[in-house]
Coordinates of C-alpha atoms and ligand atoms in Angstrom, one line a residue:
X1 CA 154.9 120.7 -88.0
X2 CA 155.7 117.9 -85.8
X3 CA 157.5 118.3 -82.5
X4 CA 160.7 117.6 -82.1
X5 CA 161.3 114.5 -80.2
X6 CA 162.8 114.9 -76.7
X7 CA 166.3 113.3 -76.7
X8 CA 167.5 112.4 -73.6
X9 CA 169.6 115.8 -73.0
X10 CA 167.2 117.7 -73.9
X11 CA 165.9 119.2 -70.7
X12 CA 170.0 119.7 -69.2
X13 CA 170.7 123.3 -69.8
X14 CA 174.0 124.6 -69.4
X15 CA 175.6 127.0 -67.3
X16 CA 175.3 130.7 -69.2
X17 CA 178.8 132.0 -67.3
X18 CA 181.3 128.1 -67.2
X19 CA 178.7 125.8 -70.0
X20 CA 178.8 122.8 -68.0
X21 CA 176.1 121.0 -67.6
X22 CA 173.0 121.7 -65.5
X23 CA 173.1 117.9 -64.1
X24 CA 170.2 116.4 -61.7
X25 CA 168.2 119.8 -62.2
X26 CA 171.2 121.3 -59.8
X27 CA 172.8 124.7 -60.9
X28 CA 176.6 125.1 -60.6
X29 CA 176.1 126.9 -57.4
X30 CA 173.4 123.7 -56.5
X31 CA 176.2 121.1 -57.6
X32 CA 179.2 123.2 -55.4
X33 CA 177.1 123.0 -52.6
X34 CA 176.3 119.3 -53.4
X35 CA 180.4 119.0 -53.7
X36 CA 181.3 121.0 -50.3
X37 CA 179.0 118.9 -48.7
X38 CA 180.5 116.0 -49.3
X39 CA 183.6 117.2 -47.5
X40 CA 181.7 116.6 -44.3
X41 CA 182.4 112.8 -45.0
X42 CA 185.5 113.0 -47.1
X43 CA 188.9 114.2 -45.1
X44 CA 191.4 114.1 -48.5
X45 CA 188.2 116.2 -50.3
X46 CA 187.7 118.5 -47.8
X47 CA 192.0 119.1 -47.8
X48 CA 190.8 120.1 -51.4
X49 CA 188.2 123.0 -49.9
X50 CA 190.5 126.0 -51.2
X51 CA 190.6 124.8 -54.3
X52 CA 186.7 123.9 -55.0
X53 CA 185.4 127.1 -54.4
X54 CA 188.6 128.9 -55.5
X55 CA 188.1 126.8 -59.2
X56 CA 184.7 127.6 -58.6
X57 CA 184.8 131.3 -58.4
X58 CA 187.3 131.8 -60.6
X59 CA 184.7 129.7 -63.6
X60 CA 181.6 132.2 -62.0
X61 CA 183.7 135.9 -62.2
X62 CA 180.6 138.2 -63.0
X63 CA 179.9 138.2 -59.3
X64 CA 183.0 139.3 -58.0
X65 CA 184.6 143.2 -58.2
X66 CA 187.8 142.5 -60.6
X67 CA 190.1 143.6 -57.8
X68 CA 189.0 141.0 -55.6
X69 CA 188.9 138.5 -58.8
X70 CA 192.5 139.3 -59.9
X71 CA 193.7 138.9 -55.7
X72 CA 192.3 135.6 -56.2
X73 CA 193.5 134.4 -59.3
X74 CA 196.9 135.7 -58.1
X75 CA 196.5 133.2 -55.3
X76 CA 195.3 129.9 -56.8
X77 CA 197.9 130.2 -59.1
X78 CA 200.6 130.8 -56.0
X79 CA 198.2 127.4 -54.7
X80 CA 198.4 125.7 -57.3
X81 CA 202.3 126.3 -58.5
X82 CA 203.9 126.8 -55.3
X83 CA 201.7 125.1 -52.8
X84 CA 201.0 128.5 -50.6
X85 CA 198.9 126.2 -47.3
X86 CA 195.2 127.4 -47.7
X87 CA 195.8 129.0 -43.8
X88 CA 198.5 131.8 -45.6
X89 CA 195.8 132.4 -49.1
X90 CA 192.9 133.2 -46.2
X91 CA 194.9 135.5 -44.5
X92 CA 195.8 137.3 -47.7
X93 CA 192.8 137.5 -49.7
X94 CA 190.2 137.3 -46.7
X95 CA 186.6 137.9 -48.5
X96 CA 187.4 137.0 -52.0
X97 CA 187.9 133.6 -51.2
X98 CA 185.1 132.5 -48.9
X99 CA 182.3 135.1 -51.6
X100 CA 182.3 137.9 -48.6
X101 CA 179.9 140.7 -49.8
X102 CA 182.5 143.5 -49.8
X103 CA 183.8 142.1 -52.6
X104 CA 180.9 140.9 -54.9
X105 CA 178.9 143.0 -56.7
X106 CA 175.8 144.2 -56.6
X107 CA 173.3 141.3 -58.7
X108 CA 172.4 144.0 -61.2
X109 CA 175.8 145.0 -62.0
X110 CA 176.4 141.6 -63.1
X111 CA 177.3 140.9 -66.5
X112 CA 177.5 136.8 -67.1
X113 CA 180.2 136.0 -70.1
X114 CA 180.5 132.5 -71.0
X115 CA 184.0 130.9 -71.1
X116 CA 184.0 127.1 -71.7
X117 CA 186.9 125.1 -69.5
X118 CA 188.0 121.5 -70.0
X119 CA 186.4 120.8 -66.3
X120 CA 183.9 122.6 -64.2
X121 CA 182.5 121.8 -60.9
X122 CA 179.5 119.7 -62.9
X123 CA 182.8 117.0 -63.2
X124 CA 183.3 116.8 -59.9
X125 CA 180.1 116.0 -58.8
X126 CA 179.8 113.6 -61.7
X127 CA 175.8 112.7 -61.0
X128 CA 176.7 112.5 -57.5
X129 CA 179.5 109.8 -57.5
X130 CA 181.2 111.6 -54.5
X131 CA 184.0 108.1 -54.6
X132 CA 187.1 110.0 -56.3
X133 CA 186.0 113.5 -55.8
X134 CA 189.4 114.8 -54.6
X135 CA 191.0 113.1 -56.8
X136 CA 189.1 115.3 -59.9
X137 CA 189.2 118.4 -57.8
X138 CA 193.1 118.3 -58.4
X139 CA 192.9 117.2 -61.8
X140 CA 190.0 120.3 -62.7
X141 CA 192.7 122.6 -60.7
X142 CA 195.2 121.5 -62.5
X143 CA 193.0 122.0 -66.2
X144 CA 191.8 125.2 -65.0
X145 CA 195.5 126.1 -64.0
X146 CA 196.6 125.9 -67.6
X147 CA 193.3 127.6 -69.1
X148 CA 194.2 130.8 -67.0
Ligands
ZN201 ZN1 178.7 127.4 -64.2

């Protein structure tokens, strides 16, 4: 039997817990980091920071206790719906937010369950066009929002 011939997709996986794509040989956590750091350079993405690695988190639950995962959800919708400023959602939900280990759990208690969204964090980073980040941060908030 003959091989199959590559097609050009052929080596992107995708992500086993949010499907999107595996872009650039980058992970989702690889692409969120690629997305954050942008922020360095970027003062109307980085005013999105909350919301990346909120939308983020909320795409990747396996990782999180489902206390700290409903405290958060609870939160980025009060974000997103209400505007709650980023400085009142730290003080509320602390760990859950920023990925603090008390409230992840342990990598062998994981169980990944993939959940395909309109937008995941392999949009945003959109093969490393960081022009217009912020602006598809808001709009995968927004998708992600109305998914909950
Ligand atoms: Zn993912």
């Amino acid at each position: 039997m003959k091989a199959p011939t590559p097609s050009p997709h052929a080596d992107s996986a995708s992500c086993p817990e949010c499907g999107g794509a595996q872009t650039d040989g980058f992970s989702c956590w690889g692409l969120l980091g690629a997305v954050i750091a942008w922020e360095m350079h970027d003062a109307e993405l980085q005013a999105e920071h909350f919301k990346i690695v909120a939308s983020y988190n909320l795409q990747h639950p396996a990782q999180f206790h489902a206390d700290a995962l409903a405290d958060l959800q609870a939160a980025y919708v009060e974000q997103i719906d209400l505007g709650l400023p980023a400085s009142q959602i730290r003080k509320r939900i602390g760990g859950a937010y920023e990925g603090e280990r008390r409230v992840l759990k342990d990598p062998a208690e994981r169980q990944l369950v993939l959940r395909t969204w309109k937008m995941t964090i392999a949009d945003i980073y959109a093969h490393g066009q960081a022009q217009g980040a912020a602006q598809r941060v808001r709009q995968w908030a927004a998708s992600l929002r109305a998914e909950l």
